[in-house]
Every structure is written in structure tokens, then in C-alpha cells.
XYZ file of C-alpha atoms in Angstrom:
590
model
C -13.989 -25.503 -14.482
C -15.766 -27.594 -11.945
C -19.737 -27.702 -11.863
C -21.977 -25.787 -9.029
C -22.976 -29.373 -8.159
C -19.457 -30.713 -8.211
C -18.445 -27.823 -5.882
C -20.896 -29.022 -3.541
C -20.407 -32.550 -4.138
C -20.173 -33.729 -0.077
C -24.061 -31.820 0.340
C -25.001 -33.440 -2.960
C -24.266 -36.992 -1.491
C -26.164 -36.674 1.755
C -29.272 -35.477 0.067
C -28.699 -38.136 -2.179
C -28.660 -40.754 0.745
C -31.856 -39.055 2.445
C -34.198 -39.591 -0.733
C -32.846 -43.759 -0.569
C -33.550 -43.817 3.013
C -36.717 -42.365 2.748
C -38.014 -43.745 -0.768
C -35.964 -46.957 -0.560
C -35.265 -46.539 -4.456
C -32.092 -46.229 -6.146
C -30.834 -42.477 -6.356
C -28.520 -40.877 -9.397
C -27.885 -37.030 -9.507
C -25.591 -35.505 -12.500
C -24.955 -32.447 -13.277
C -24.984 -30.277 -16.484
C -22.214 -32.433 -17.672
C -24.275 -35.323 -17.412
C -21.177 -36.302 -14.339
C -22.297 -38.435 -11.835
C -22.162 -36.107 -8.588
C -23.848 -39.010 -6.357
C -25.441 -42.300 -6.543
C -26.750 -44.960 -3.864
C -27.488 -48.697 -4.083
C -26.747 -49.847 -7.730
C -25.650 -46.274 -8.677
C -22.974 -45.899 -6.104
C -20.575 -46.540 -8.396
C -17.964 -44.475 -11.003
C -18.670 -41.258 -9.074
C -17.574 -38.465 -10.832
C -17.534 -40.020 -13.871
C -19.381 -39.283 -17.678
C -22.743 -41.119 -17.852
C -23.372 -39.075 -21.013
C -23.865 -42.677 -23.149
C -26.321 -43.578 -20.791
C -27.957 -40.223 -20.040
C -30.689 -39.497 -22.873
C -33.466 -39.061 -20.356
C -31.321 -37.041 -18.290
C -30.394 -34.899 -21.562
C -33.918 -34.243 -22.110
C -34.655 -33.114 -18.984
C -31.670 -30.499 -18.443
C -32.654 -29.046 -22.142
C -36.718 -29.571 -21.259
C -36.755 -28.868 -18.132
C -39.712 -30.968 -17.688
C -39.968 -33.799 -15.211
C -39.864 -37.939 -16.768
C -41.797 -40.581 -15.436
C -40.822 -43.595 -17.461
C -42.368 -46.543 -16.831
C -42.441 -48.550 -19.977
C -38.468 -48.676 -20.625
C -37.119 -49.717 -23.807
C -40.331 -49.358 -25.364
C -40.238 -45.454 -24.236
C -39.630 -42.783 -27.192
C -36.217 -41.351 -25.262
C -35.164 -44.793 -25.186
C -35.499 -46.140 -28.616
C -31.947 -44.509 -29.878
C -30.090 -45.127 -26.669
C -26.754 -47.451 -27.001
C -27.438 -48.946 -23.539
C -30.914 -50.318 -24.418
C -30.530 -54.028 -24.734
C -28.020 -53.741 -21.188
C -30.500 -51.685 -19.476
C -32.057 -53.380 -16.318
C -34.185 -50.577 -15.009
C -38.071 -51.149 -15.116
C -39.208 -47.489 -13.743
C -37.330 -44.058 -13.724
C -38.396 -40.749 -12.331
C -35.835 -37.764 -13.420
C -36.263 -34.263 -11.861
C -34.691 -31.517 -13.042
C -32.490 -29.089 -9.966
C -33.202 -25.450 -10.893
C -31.041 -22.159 -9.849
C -33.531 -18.934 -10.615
C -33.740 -19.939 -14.540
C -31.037 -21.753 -14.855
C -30.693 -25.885 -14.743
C -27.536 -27.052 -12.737
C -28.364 -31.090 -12.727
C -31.170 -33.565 -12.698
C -32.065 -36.439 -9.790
C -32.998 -39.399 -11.195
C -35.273 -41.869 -8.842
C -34.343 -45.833 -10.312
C -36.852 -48.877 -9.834
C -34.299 -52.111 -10.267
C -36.998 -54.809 -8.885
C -40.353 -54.992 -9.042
C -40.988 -54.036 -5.067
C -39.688 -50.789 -6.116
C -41.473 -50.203 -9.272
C -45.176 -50.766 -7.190
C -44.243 -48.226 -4.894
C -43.277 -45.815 -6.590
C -46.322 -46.508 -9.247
C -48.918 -46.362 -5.970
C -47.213 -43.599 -5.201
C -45.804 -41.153 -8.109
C -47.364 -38.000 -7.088
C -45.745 -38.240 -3.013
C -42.695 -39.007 -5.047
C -42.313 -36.202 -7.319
C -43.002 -33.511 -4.417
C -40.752 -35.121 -2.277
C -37.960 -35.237 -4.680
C -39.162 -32.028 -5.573
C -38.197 -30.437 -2.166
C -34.613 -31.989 -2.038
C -34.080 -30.360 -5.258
C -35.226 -27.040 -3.553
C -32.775 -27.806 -0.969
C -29.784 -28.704 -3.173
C -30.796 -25.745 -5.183
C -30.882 -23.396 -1.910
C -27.448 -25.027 -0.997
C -25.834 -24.104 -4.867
C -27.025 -20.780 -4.209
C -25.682 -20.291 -0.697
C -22.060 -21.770 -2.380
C -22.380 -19.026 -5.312
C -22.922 -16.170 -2.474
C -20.012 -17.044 -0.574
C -17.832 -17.147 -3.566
C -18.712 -14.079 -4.574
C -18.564 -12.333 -0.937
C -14.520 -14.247 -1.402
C -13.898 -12.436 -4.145
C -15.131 -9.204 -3.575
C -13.095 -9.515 0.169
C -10.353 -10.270 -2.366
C -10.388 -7.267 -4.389
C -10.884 -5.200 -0.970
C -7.448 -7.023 0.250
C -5.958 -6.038 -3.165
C -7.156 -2.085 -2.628
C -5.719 -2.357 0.843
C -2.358 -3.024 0.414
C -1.950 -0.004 -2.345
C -3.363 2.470 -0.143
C -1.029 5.666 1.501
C -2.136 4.923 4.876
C -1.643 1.959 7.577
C -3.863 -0.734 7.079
C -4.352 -3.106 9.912
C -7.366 -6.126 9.639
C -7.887 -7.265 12.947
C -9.890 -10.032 14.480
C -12.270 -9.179 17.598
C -9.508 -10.501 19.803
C -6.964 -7.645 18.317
C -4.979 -10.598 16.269
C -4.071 -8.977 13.188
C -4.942 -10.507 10.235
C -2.989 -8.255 7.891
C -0.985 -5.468 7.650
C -0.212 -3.233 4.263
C 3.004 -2.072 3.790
C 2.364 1.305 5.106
C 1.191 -0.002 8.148
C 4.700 -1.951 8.803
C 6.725 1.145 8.111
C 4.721 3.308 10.863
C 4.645 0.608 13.164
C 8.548 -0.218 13.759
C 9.362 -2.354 16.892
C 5.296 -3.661 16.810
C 4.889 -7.207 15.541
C 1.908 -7.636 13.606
C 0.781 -10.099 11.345
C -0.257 -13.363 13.553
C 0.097 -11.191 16.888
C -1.968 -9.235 19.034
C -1.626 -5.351 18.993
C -4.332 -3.632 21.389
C -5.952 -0.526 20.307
C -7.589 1.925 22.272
C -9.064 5.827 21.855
C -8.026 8.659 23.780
C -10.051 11.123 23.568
C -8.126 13.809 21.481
C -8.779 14.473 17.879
C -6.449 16.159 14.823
C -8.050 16.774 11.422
C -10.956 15.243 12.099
C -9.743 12.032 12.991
C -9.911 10.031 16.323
C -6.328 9.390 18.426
C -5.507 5.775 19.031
C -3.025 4.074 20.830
C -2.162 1.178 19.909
C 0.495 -0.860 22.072
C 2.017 -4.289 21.942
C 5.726 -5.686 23.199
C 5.851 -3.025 25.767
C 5.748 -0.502 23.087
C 2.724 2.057 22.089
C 2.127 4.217 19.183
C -0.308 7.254 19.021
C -1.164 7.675 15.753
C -4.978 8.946 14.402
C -7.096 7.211 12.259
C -10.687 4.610 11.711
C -11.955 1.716 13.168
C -14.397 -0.121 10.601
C -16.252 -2.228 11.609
C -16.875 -5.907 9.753
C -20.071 -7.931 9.233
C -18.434 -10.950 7.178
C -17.843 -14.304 8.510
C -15.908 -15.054 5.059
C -13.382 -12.264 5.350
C -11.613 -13.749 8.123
C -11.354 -10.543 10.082
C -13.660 -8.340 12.305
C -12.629 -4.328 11.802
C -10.771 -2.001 9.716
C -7.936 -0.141 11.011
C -7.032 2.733 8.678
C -4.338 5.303 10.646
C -1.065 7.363 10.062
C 1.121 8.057 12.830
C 1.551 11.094 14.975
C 5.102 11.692 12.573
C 3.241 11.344 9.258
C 0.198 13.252 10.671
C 2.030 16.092 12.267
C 4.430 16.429 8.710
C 1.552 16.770 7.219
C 0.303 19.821 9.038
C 4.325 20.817 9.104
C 4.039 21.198 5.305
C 0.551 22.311 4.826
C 0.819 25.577 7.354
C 4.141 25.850 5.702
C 5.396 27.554 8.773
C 8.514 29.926 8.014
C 9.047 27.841 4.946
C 10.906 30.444 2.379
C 10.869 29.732 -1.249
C 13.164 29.706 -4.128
C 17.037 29.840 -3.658
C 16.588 31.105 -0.277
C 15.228 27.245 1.099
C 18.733 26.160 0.138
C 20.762 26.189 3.391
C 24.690 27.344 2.807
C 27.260 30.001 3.143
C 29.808 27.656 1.820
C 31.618 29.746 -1.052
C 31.147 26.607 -3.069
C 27.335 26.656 -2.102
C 26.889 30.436 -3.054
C 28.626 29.524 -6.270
C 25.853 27.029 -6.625
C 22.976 29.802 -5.621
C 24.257 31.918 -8.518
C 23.982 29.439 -10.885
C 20.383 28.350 -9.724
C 19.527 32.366 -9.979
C 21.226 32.051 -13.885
C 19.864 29.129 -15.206
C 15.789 29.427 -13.550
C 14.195 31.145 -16.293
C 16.243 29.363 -19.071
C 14.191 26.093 -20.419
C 17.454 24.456 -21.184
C 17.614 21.107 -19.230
C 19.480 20.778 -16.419
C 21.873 17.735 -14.879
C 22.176 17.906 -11.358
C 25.092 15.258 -9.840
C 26.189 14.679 -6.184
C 26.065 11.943 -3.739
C 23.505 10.554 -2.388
C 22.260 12.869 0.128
C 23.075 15.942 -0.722
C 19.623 17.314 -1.381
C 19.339 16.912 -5.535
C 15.316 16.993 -5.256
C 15.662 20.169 -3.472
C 17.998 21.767 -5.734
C 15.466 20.378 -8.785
C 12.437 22.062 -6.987
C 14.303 25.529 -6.083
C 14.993 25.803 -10.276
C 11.546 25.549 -10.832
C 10.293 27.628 -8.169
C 12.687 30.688 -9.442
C 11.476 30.128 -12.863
C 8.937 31.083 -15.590
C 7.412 28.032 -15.031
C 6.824 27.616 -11.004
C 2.989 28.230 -11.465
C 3.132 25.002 -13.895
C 2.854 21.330 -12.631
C 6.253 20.228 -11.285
C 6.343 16.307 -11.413
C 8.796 13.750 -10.188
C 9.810 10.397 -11.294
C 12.178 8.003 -9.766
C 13.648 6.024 -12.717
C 16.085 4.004 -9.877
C 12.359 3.364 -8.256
C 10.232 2.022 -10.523
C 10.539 -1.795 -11.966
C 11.589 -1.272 -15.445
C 8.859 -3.157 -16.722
C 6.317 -0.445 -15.115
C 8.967 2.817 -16.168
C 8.328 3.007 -19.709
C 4.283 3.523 -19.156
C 4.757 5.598 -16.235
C 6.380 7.958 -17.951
C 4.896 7.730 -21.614
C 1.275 6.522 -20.329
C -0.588 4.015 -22.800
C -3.864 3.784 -24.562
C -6.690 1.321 -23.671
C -6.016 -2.431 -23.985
C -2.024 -1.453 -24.575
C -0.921 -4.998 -23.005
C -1.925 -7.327 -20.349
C -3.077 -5.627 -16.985
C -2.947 -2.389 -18.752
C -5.808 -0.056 -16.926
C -8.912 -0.296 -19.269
C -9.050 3.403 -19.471
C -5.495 3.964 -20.486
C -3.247 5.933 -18.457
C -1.295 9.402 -18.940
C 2.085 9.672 -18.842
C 4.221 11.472 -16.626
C 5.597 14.030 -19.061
C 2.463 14.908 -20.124
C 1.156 15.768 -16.890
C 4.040 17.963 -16.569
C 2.971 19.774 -19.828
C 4.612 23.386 -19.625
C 5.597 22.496 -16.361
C 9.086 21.433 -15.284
C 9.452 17.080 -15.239
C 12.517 15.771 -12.865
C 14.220 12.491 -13.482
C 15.458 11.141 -10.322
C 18.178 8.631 -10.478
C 18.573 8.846 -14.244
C 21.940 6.357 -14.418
C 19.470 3.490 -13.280
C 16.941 3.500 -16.241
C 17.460 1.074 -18.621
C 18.931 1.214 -21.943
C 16.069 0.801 -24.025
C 14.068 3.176 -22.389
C 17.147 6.166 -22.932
C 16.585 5.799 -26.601
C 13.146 6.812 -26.741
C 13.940 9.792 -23.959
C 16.447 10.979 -26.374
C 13.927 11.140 -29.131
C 11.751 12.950 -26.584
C 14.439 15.235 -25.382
C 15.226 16.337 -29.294
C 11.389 16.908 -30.683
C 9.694 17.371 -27.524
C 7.310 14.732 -28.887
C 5.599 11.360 -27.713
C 3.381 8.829 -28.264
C 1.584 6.624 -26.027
C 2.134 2.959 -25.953
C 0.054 1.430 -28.223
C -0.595 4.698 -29.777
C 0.519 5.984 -33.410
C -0.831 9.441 -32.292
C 2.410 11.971 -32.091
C 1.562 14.039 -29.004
C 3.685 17.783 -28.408
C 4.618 18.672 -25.371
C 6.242 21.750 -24.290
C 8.137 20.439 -20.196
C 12.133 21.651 -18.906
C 13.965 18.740 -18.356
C 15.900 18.583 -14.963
C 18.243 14.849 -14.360
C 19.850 13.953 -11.210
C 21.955 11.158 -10.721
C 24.628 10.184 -7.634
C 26.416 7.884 -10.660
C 29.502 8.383 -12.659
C 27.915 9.036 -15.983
C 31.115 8.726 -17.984
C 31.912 5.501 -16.357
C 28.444 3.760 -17.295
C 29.265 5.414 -20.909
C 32.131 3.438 -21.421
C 30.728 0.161 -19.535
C 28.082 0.526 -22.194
C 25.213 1.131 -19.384
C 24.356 4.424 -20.336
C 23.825 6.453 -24.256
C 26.491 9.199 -24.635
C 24.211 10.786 -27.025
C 21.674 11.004 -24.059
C 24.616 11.930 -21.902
C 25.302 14.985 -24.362
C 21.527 16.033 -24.213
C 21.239 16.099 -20.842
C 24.285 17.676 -19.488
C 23.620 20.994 -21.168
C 23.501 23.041 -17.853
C 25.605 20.723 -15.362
C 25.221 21.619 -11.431
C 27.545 19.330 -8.596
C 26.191 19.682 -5.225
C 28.751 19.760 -3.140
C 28.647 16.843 -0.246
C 28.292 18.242 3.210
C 31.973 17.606 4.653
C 33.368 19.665 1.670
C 30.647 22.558 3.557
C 31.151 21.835 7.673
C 30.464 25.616 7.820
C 27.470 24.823 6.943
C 26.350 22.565 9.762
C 25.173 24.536 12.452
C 22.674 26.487 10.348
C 21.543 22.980 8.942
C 21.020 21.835 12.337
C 19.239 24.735 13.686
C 16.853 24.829 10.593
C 16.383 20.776 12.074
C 16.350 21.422 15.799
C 13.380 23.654 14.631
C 11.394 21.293 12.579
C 11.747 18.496 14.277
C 10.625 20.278 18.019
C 7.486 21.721 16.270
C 6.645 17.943 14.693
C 7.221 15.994 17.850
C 5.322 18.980 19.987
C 8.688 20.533 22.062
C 9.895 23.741 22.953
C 12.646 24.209 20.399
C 15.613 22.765 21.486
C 19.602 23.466 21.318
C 22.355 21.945 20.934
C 25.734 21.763 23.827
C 28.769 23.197 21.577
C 30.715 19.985 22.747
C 28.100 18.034 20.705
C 27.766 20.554 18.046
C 31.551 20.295 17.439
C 31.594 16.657 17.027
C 28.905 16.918 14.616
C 31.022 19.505 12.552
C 33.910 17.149 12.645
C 31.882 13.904 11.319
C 32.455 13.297 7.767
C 28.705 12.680 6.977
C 29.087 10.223 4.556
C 25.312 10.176 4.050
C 25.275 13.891 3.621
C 22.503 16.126 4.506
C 20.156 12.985 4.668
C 22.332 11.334 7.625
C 22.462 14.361 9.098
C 18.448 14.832 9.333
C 18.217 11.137 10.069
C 21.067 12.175 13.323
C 19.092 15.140 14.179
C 15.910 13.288 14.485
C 17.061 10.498 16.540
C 18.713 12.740 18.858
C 15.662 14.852 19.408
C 13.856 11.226 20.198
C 16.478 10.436 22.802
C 16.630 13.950 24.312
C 15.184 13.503 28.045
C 15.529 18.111 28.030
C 15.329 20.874 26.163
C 19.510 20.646 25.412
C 21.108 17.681 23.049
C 23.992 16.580 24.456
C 26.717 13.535 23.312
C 24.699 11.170 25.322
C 21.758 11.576 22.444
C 24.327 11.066 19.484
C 24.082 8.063 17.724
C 25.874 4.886 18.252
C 28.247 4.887 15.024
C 28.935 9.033 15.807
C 29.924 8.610 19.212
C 32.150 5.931 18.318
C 34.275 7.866 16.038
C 34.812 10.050 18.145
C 35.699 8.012 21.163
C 37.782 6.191 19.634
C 40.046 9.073 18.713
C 39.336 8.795 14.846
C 39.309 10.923 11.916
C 35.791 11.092 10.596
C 36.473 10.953 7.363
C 38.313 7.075 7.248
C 36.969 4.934 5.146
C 35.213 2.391 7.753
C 37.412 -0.691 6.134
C 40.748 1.661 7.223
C 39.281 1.839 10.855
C 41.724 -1.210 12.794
C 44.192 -0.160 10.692
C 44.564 3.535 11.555
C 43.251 3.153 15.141
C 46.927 2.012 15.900
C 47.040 -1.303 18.483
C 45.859 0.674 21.251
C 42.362 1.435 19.347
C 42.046 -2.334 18.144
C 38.442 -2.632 17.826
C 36.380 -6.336 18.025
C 34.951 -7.654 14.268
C 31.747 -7.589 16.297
C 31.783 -4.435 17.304
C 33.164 -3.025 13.566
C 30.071 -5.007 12.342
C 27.687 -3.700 14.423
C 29.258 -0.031 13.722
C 28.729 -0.723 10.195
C 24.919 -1.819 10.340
C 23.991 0.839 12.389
C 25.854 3.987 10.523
C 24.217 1.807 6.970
C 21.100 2.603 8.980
C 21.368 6.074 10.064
C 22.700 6.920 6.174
C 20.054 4.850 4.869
C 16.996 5.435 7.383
C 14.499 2.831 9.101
C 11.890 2.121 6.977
C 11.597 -0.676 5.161
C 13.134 0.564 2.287
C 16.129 2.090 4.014
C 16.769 -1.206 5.464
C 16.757 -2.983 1.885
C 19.163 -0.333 0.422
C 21.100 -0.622 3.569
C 21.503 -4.577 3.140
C 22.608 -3.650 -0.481
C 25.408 -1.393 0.265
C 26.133 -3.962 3.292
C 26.491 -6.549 0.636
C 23.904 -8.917 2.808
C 20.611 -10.241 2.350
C 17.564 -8.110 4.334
C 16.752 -11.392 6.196
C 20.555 -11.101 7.361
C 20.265 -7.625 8.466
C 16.947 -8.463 10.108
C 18.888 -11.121 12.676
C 21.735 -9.142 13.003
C 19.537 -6.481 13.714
C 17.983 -8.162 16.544
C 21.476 -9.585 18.180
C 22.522 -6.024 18.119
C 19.380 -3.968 19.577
């Protein structure tokens, strides 16, 4: 690791080059390593390099730190065991130690080479030694300055590492509104703003929610209120002027939504459906609540499985207990193990130094719900099985047995069997999970269903974007019965949504419906087709254009899979394209 002095090597030369314009004497400075950092007349040479064979005086002074005035070389006790002796040309050196608080970073050595030199300096030792004495001051003040700003780097580094885990939008901006950077968060509540290298403006409005100021902040003819902070900056090293921290109107106004909990019901009554397949479903829910048996809930993607999970443990013994959730399909598999076992201090490399605690025990006589459960690797379903039979755990890096006492509830949009026999997935775990099975049904196996669903939505949605609660033409209603909802009760919130956004009145009408909806229906088509059927079934009177089919295809992927970022990487998945691909499609098509 480089030297203080070699980190400032540039300043070291200069100050080097003042003392030989001002002394006219030959100037060496090393540093700790006994390095050449600078050197003028005879000494400008091998910069950088070891002058530890010919640095015993130097030695002495970074171990001393005493000043040497040498005048008698050769003959001079620090000289008598040096290798360089007989070689040695110099007739007078003056070596000055360069001191940072208590510690000594290098030494300047003053060289006589000729006798003009050596009666100069011997007239005048003491102007000497407080003048070298001052540009060691200054290369001292200029080590310490360097040390400063390092530090201020790297605590601005840690800050940017905090930033970009935080929940809300993060925006560092420069005085002239450029943004610096942007946290994840801050992308996803932002859509249609550019930000990092571009300039967003941001101005107050007056109003307040919770607390917090209202901001809107505009850029490509767009604006978005959302509420938030503007911090203020006094760093030239962290490259950026103020703080933004914000969430949007939608994430702020949810979060009243859910904290009122206005008309919210509880238990089996939340679950929306009249469906006789649905009330079959219901009386299971009602059955199985209070039992601690654990539960495997299957369905599509869609279809509401966390809801389902959460309704169980509401109805049960255990709804006053913690109720904790863990995406196994969402977590790196690297990172799923100690999220849901936790680990002990020092466990393996970036391991927290306090340890951590695992999910299942902070759902401890509680109710624990494994999201996705075909998607967690194999290794991992052999110690869940040993969990799921004794209810016991250890830590990683932990001998300590640990009981726990927590229901089990799995949910999975996979064919179980089918990973069984591609060897992706333990039938022994299969058998432990699937004691209590419950299939969702998806929504077009329920279309009587739909208009309740889309009332409960018209509602919510009106009260979060602030609008008289608005209906729904039975034209449009009908089509939306008809649709196939492939994404299920997900898609169909995602439709709802959007259409409330488009809605210039209080009524939704087909003009509002999506893109991919509309052109179902237009096109004369049964909903439920498999897209890849469409030309074919269409007949050659409905002949569609590739272009079109592919935009058609993006933009139901979208709806099914939402618009944030991650919606748009699952939606590239099941596209079978790259997100960059989807991104420039994206913008040909919008």
C-alpha cells in the first residue's frame, strides 16, 4: 500500500524544487520506506526507487526523530558501517525529519556536493534548519489535508452504500438539479423520468401529508407529486449538493390506504368469490385455520396465494402471533439459507458482526409462509425437511439445537410432481408439505366473480388516487368478464388501475381498457387462445401484422407482469428476451 508521501508525490516534488531554488543545495525527500519521493540536482534521479543501502542517516532520523547535521562524512559515527562509504561524494548533509501529529511519514535531506555549498550552508545552519523546517510543516499540512479527504471519500462511500438499500427514493442531485444518483426505489417511482446524468427539477407546493413536504418534481414533459426531504450537502468531495429522500403520492397514499384500514374485513371474509369452487375453498380455509398441520397452497401465478396464506392465519389460533413471509423464488440462493436459518457472529465472509436471526425463528409460535417453494434449491430442501420433522434448527455456524414451535404454509405456481421426477425438487419434502393441499382456482374458471372483484378495485383505487368512486359501463364490464385473464387476479388489478389512470370521468368506458384487452376483443377473438394460436384462428380476414402480434405480446407481458422494474425483468423472461431488448422495443412501441 502506497506511502502518505507517495500519495502526494506531485506536492512532494514542488516543495522539493522550492528548498533548491531557494537554498541552491541539492534536495532528497524519502519516505518511511526509505523510497525516494523527490530529488533535485544530483538527486533527481531513480525516483521512486529504494535508497535503503544508502539511507543510514535517513534511518536514524525516521526512528530518532532528531534532526542530522553531518559535516564530517565518512569519518561520522552513522557513517562508519555504511556500504556506500568509499563511493560517497557528499561533504555536508542536513536530514529533517516530516512529522504527522506523532507520527514520522519521511525525512528531507539538504546535500552539499561542492564546496560553495558546504560554506553556505555552514555560515548558515541555523536559517537552514528553520527553513527546511517550515516546508516540512507544509508537506506535513498537505499529508494531512490528503488523509481528510480520504476519509470524507470513504465515509461518502458508506453513505452511497446505505442509500441504495433504503425503502424510499433516493435522488443525489447537484445544485443545477443534475442527478447524480438514483437508488433503485427511486427508479421504480419515477417511471417515464430519466435520471441519472439528467436534469429533473424539483419544486414545493405548499401541501403537506404525514408530516412531510409535497414536491413536484418534473422533467421530459412529465411531473410527479410525491412527498418527501431535501438535505442539504456541505461536501465538495461527495460530488453532489442535496439529498432527495421521497415516496410517491401511490406509495404514500397506500400507505394511509392500509394503515386506516378503511372497510378492510378480516379472515375468510377478505377473500372475494361466490364461485361454488371458491366457497368450496372458504370451507376449507374455515376447516383447516385452527389445525397446525402445514398447509400447500398451488395455483397460478396471480391468483392471490399470499392472501389465501394470510386469511389461514388470521382465522386461526395463532393470528395474534408474528406472521412472516419469505420469498424462496426471491432471494439469491446464496443469501436463502441465512435468511431463513439466521447465523452466529463471524459465520462467513460479510456475515453481520452481530449475527443475524432467522426467519423461522422470528415467526416462533407464529405462522411462517414459503412463497415460491419449487424455486429453492435442493440443498437447502434437505435441511427444511429436517426442520419440518423436529421443528428444530440451528444457526449457521452454530452447534446450538434451537426449538421452535411455527405452522408451515407453502405456495408454489409449479408442477411439484414434475420437478420430482426432473430431480429438482425432494419427494420426501413434497410428502411433508402437501399434508393439507388447497388449489386456487384461476380467475376465468370464476368470471362470476369479476364484477365484485372490480368493484372492491374501482373502490380502492378512487380513494388512493383521491376520486369520487367510480363505475364501470356494462359494455366494458362485459368484455372484462369475457377476457381470459391469464394473469389472474393480479392482471386484473394491474387493468383496473390503468383504467382508473386513463379515465378523463367518473364512468370507465372501452376507451380506458388496455391495449392487449381491447384488441381481443376487436378483433373478434376468444379470450382464452393461446396468443401463439392468434393468426391462426383469426381466419384470413383477422390476419394480424408480426409487429403488431409483438407489440400485443409485450404489452399484455406487461399488464400480467406490472411496470416496475421487476415486472419488466420477469416480463423479458417469460418473453424469452433480454430486459435491454424489452427496453428498445419498449420505446419503438410507446
Amino acid at each position: 500500500m502506497p506511502t502518505v508521501l507517495k500519495r502526494i508525490q506531485p506536492a512532494v516534488i514542488k516543495y522539493a524544487q522550492i528548498i533548491e531554488q531557494v537554498t541552491r543545495v541539492d534536495v532528497e525527500i524519502v519516505d518511511t520506506r526509505l523510497d525516494r519521493i523527490a530529488g533535485t540536482g544530483i538527486k533527481n534521479t531513480n525516483i521512486s526507487k529504494s535508497m535503503a543501502n544508502e539511507g543510514r542517516i535517513y534511518n536514524y532520523v525516521l526512528q530518532t526523530g532528531e534532526t542530522c547535521y553531518i559535516d564530517n562524512p565518512k569519518e561520522n559515527e552513522l557513517c562508519r558501517y555504511c556500504s556506500q562509504k568509499e563511493e560517497c561524494h557528499e561533504l555536508t548533509e542536513l536530514a529533517m525529519p516530516i512529522t504527522l501529529g506523532e507520527e514520522r511519514i519521511g525525512v528531507i535531506g539538504l546535500i552539499c556536493f561542492n564546496q560553495a555549498a558546504q560554506a553556505r550552508v555552514a555560515a548558515n545552519v541555523t536559517a537552514y534548519r528553520e527553513f527546511t523546517k517550515t516546508i516540512a510543516d507544509f508537506i506535513s499540512t498537505k499529508a494531512y489535508e490528503y488523509q481528510e479527504s480520504l476519509r470524507t471519500k470513504q465515509t461518502m462511500d458508506v453513505l452511497n452504500e446505505v442509500i441504495s438499500h433504503v425503502a424510499e427514493g433516493v435522488l443525489l442531485l447537484r445544485q443545477d438539479g443534475r442527478v447524480q444518483g438514483a437508488n433503485t426505489s427511486a427508479v421504480n417511482q419515477l417511471p417515464g423520468i430519466e435520471l441519472l446524468g439528467h436534469t429533473v427539477t424539483i419544486k414545493e407546493t405548499g401541501d403537506t401529508i404525514l408530516d412531510q413536504k409535497e414536491y413536484a418534481i418534473s422533467a421530459n414533459d412529465r411531473t410527479i407529486v410525491c412527498y418527501g426531504e431535501m438535505i442539504t450537502i456541505d461536501s465538495p468531495l461527495a460530488g453532489y449538493d442535496h439529498i432527495f429522500l421521497f415516496n410517491n403520492l401511490k406509495n404514500v397514499k397506500s400507505s394511509i390506504y392500509q394503515l386506516t384500514n378503511l372497510d378492510q374485513e378480516q379472515g375468510v371474509s377478505q377473500i372475494i368469490g361466490q364461485a361454488d369452487n371458491m366457497r368450496q375453498l372458504k370451507k376449507q380455509i374455515r376447516k383447516v385455520a385452527d389445525s397446525s398441520s402445514t398447509v400447500l397452497i398451488t395455483g397460478e401465478s396471480g391468483v392471490g396465494k399470499g392472501l389465501i396464506a394470510r386469511v389461514i392465519h388470521s382465522e386461526g389460533a395463532r393470528k395474534d402471533k408474528p406472521f412472516v413471509s419469505v420469498n424462496c423464488g426471491a432471494i439469491p440462493d446464496t443469501l436463502l439459507e441465512s435468511e431463513l436459518f439466521g447465523y452466529v457472529k463471524g459465520a462467513f465472509t460479510g456475515a453481520d458482526p452481530r449475527g443475524k436471526i432467522g426467519k423461522f425463528e422470528m415467526a416462533d409460535k407464529g405462522t411462517i409462509f414459503l412463497d415460491e417453494i419449487g424455486d429453492m434449491p435442493l440443498y437447502l430442501q434437505v435441511k427444511l425437511l429436517s426442520v419440518l420433522q423436529d421443528r428444530k434448527l440451528s444457526r449457521i455456524g452454530s452447534n446450538q439445537i434451537i426449538d421452535i414451535d411455527v405452522r408451515v404454509i407453502a405456495a408454489t405456481n409449479k408442477d411439484l410432481v414434475t420437478l420430482i421426477r426432473e430431480n429438482k425438487f425432494r419427494r420426501d419434502l413434497y410428502y411433508r408439505l402437501n399434508v393439507i393441499p388447497l388449489l386456487i382456482p384461476p380467475l376465468r374458471e370464476r368470471k362470476e366473480d369479476i364484477p365484485a372483484l372490480i368493484q372492491l378495485l374501482l373502490k380502492k383505487y378512487s380513494r388512493l388516487f383521491s376520486r369520487s368512486t367510480m363505475t364501470m359501463e356494462p359494455h366494458t364490464l362485459q368484455i372484462l368478464k369475457e377476457y381470459s385473464w391469464p394473469g389472474n387476479v393480479r392482471e386484473l388489478e394491474n387493468t383496473i388501475e390503468f383504467m382508473v389512470n386513463m379515465s378523463d370521468s367518473g364512468v370507465l368506458t372501452t376507451q380506458c381498457l388496455p391495449e392487449n384487452i381491447r384488441h381481443y376483443h376487436d378483433a373478434g377473438l376468444p379470450s382464452d387462445h393461446p396468443a401463439e394460436e392468434e393468426t391462426a384462428q383469426a381466419g384470413n380476414e383477422g390476419i394480424v401484422k408480426l409487429k403488431d402480434l409483438e407489440k400485443e405480446a409485450i404489452l399484455h407481458a406487461l399488464s400480467v407482469c406490472g411496470e416496475t422494474m421487476e415486472g419488466k425483468q420477469e416480463a423479458a423472461k417469460r418473453l424469452g428476451i433480454g430486459i435491454a431488448t424489452l427496453y428498445r422495443k419498449l420505446e419503438k412501441y410507446r
